[in-house]
Coordinates of C-alpha atoms in Angstrom, one line a residue:
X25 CA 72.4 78.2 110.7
X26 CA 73.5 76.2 113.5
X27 CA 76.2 78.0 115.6
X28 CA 75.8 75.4 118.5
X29 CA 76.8 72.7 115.6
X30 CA 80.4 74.0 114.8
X31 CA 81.1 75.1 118.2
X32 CA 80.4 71.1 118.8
X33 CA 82.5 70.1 116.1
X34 CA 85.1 72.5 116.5
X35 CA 85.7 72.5 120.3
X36 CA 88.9 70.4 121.2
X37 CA 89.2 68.8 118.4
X38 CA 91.5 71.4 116.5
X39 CA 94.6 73.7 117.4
X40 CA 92.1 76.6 118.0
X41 CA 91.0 78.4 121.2
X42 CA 87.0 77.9 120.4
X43 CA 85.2 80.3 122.6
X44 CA 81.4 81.9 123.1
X45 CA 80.1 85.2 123.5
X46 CA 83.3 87.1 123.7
X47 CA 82.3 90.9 123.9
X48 CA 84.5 92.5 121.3
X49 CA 84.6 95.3 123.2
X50 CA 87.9 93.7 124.5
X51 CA 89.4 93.3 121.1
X52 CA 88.1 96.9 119.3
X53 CA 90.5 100.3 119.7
X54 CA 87.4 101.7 120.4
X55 CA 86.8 99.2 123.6
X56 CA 83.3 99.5 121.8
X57 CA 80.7 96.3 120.9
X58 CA 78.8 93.2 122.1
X59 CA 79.5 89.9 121.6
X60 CA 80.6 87.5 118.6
X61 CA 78.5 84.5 119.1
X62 CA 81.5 82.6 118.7
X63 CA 85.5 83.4 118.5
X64 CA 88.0 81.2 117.3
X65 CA 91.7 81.7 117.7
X66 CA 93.4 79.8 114.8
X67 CA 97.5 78.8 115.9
X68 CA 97.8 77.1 112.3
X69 CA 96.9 77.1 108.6
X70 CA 95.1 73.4 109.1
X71 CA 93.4 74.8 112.1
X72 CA 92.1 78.2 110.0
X73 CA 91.2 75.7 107.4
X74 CA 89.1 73.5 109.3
X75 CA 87.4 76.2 111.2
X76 CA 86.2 77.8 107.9
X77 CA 85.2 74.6 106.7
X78 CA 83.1 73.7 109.4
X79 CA 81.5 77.3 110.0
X80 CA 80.8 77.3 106.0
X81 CA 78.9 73.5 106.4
X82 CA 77.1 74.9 109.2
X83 CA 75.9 78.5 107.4
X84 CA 77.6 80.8 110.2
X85 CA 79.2 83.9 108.9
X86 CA 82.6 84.8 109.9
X87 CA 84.9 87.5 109.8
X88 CA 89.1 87.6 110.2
X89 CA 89.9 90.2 112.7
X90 CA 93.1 91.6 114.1
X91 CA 93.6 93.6 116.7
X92 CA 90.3 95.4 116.1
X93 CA 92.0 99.5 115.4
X94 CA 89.8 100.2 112.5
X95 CA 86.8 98.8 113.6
X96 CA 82.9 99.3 115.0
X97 CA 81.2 96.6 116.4
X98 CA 77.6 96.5 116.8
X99 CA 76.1 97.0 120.3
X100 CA 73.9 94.0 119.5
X101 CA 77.5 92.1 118.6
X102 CA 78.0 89.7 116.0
X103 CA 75.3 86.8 115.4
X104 CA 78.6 84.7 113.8
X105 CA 82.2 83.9 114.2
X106 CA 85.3 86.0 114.9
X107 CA 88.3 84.4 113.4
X108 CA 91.6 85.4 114.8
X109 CA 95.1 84.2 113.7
X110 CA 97.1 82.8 116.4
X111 CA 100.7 81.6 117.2
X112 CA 102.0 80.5 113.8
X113 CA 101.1 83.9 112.3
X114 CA 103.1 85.6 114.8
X115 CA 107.2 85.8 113.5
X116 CA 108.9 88.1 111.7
X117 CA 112.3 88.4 110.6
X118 CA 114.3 90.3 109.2
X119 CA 116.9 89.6 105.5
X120 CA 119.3 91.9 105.7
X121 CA 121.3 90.5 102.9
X122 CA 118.0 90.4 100.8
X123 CA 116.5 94.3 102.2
X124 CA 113.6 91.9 103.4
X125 CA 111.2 91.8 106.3
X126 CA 109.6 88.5 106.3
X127 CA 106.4 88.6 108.9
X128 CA 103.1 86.9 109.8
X129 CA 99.6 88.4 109.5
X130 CA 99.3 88.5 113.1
X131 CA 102.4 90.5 114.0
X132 CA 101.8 94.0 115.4
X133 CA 102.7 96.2 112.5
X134 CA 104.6 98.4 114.8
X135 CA 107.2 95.1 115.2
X136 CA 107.4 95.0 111.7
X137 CA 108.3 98.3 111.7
X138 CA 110.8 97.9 114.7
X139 CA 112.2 95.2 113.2
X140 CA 112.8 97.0 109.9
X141 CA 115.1 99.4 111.8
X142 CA 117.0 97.9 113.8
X143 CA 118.5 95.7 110.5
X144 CA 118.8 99.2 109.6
X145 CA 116.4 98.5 106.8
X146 CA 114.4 101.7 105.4
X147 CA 111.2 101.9 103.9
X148 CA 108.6 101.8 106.5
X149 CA 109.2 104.5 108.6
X150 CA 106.2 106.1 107.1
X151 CA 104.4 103.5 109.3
X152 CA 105.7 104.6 112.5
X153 CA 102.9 104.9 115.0
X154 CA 99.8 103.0 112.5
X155 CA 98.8 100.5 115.0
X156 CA 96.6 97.0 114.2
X157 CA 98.6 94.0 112.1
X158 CA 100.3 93.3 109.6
X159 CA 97.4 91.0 107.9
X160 CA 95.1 94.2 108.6
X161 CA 97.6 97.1 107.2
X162 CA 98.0 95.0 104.0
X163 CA 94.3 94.3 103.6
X164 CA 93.3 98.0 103.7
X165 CA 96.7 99.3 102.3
X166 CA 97.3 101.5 105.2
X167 CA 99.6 104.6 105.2
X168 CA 99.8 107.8 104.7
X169 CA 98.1 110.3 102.0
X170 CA 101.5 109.9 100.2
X171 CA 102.9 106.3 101.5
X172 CA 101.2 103.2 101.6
X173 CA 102.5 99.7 102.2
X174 CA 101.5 97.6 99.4
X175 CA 104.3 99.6 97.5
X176 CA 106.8 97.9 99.5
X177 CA 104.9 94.5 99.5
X178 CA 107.2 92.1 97.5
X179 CA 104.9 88.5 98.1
X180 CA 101.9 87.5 99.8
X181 CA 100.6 83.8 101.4
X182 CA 96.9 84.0 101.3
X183 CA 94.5 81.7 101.9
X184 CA 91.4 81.4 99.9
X185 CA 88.5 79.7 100.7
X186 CA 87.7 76.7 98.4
X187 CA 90.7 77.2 96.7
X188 CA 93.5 76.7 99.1
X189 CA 97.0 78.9 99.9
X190 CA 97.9 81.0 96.9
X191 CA 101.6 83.0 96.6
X192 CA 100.6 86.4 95.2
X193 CA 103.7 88.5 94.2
X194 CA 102.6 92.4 95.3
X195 CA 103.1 93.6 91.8
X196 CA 100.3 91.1 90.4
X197 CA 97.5 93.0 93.3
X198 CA 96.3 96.1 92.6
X199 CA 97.3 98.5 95.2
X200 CA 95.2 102.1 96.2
X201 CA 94.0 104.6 98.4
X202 CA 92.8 102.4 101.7
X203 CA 91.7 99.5 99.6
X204 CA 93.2 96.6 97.7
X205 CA 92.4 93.7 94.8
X206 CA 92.8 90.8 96.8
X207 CA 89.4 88.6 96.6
X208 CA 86.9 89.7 99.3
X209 CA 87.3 86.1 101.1
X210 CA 91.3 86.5 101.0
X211 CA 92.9 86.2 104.2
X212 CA 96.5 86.8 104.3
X213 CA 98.5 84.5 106.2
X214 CA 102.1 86.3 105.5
X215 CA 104.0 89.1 103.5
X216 CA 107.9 89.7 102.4
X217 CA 108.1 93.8 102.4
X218 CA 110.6 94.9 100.1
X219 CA 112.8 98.0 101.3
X220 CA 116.4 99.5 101.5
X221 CA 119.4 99.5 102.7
X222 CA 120.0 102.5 104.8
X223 CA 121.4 104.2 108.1
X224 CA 120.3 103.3 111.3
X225 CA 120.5 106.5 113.0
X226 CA 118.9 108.3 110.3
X227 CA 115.8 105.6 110.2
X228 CA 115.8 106.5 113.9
X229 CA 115.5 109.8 113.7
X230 CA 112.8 109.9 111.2
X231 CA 110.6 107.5 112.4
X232 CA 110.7 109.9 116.1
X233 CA 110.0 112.7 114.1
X234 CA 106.9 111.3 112.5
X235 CA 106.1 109.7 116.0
X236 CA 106.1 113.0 117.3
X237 CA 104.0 114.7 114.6
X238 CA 101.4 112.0 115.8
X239 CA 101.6 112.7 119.3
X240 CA 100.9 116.2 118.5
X241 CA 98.4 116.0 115.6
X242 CA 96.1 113.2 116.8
X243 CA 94.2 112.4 120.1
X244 CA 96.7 109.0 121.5
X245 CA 95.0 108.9 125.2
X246 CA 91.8 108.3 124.4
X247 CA 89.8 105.2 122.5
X248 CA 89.2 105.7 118.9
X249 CA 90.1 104.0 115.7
X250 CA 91.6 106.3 114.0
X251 CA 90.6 108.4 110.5
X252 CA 86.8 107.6 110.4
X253 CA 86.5 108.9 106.6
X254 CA 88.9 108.5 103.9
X255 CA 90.3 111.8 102.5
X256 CA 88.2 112.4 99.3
X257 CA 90.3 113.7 96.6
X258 CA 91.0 117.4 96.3
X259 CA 93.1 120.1 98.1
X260 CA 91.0 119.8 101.8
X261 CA 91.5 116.1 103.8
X262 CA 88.5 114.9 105.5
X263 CA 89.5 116.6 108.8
X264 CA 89.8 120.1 107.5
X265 CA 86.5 119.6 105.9
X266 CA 85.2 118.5 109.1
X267 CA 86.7 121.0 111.1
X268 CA 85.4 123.8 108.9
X269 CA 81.8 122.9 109.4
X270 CA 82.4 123.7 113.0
X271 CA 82.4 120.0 114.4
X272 CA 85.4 120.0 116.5
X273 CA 84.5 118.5 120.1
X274 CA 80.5 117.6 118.6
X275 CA 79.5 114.7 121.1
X276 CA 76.4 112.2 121.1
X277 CA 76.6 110.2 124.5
X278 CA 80.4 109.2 125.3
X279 CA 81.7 109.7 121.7
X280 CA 82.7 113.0 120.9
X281 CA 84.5 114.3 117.5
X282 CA 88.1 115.1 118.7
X283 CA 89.2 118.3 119.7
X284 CA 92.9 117.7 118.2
X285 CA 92.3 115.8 115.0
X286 CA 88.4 116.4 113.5
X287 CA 88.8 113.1 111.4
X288 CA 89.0 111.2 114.8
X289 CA 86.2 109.9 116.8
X290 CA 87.2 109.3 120.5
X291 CA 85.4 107.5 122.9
X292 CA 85.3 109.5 126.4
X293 CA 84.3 106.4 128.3
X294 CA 81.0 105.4 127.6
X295 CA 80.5 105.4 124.3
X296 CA 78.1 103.2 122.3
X297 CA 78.8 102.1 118.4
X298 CA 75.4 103.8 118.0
X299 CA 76.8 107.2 119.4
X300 CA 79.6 106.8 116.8
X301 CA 77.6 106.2 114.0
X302 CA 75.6 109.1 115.2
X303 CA 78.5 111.3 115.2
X304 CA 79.5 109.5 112.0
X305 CA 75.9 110.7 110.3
X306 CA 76.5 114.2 111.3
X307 CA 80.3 114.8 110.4
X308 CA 79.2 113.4 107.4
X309 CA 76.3 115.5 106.4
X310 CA 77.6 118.6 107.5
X311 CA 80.0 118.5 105.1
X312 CA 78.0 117.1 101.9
X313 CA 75.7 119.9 103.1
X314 CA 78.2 122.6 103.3
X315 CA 80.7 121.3 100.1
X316 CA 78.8 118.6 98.2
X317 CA 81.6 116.0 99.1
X318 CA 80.2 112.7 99.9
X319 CA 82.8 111.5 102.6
X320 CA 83.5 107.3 102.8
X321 CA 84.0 105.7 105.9
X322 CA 87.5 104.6 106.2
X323 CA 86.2 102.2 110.0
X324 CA 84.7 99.3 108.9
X325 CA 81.8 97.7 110.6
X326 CA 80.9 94.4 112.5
X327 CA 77.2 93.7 112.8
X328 CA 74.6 95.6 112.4
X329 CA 76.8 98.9 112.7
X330 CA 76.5 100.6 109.4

């Protein structure tokens, strides 16, 4: 692998900001991990393409990231690359003769969600408060137990790797629980949601209702990246079977199982990834233990973090 090779190549030479040793700590929800070796922020599709091209030559790993809310870097950081989309992955825009939102990868999913509204557009108030992008929400199929966003994806840009920039409609991907069947190299570039016509004041209203239920139900002052373990299937979510085992406010070092929502890890400060996963270890074998239900993670991880 020659990291110092494709930083060479890559520096100045394409519409990228090439940078090394950025300590990911600065772009995690957590404000958790060391450094990426190298980051590259890619402001166009020729740019993203060149950068993978020339990491691939040069046998670096890489890794698309957004703005880091579901996600544990390693305190050891990231022996590779940290790809992020840039300034051409940022618009959005709103159809409202079509019931469309039209956005980027890179746009906040809370804009999309903003933007939504105020065409008085309905359909995503479910995802009122879910932070991270667009490109990220889409990738893991965030929502809710009951509402997830690829139902409402109409069409896809991707790019893949050795192939080039695909147009997937959303009905030909497989949609589920936290996961989705684009390709494991797949990075999505830009989605058309497909909603509804409907009131503004009404959208309004429910997406402050569900913004409130947030406020109240989860811990929104402290570092953490939200559900750590994806509700298993059955009657109990993953933070009443946490809770029942007694783990409510559990802490290793700065990271401590939260006192409002047991399915959140917070970080009270000094936290390391290796007091999460240590948390992590325990929530999760506490409750095998006590019910036989093998929790998944729901975080994903960045280094050695696992």
């Amino acid at each position: 692998m020659s990291l110092y090779n494709a930083y060479l190549a890559l520096s100045g030479a394409v519409d990228a900001d090439i940078t090394r040793d950025e300590r990911m700590s600065h772009r995690t929800s957590y404000r958790i991990g060391g450094p990426a070796a190298m980051l590259a922020v890619c402001h166009t599709i020729s740019a993203l393409q060149r950068v993978i091209e020339v990491l691939t030559s040069q046998d670096v790993d890489w890794v698309v990231v957004g703005k880091g809310s579901n996600l544990l870097v390693a305190d050891e950081g990231f022996d590779g690359c940290v790809i992020v989309l840039g300034r051409d992955f940022s618009h959005v825009e709103a159809s409202s003769e079509a019931a469309t939102v039209c956005a980027g990868a890179a746009v906040p999913l809370s804009k999309v969600v903003q933007t939504a509204a105020k065409a008085s557009l309905t359909g995503l108030e479910f995802a009122c408060g879910i932070p991270g992008t667009l490109g990220g929400a889409i990738s893991m199929d965030a929502g809710t137990r009951r509402e997830w966003i690829g139902h409402r994806v109409e069409s896809l840009v991707v790019l893949r790797p050795g192939t080039g920039l695909m147009r997937r409609l959303g009905s030909e991907v497989e949609w589920g629980y936290r996961w989705c069947g684009l390709g494991p190299s797949d990075i999505v570039l830009e989605a058309t949601l497909a909603l509804a016509h409907g009131e503004r004041a009404a959208i309004d209203a429910q997406m402050e209702a569900l913004f409130s239920r947030r406020r109240s139900t989860q811990p929104m002052g402290k570092p953490s990246c939200g559900s750590v373990f994806r509700n298993p299937a059955g009657a109990k979510g993953a933070a009443r079977l946490v809770e029942d085992c007694g783990l409510k406010g559990y802490a290793v070092g700065g990271a401590q199982v939260s006192k409002v929502h047991a399915n959140f890890i917070v970080n009270n400060g000094s936290a390391t990834a290796a007091d999460v996963l240590a948390v992590m270890r325990t929530m999760h074998d506490r409750v095998r233990e006590a019910t036989g239900v093998d929790l998944q993670p729901e975080v994903k991880f960045l280094g050695s973090a696992s």
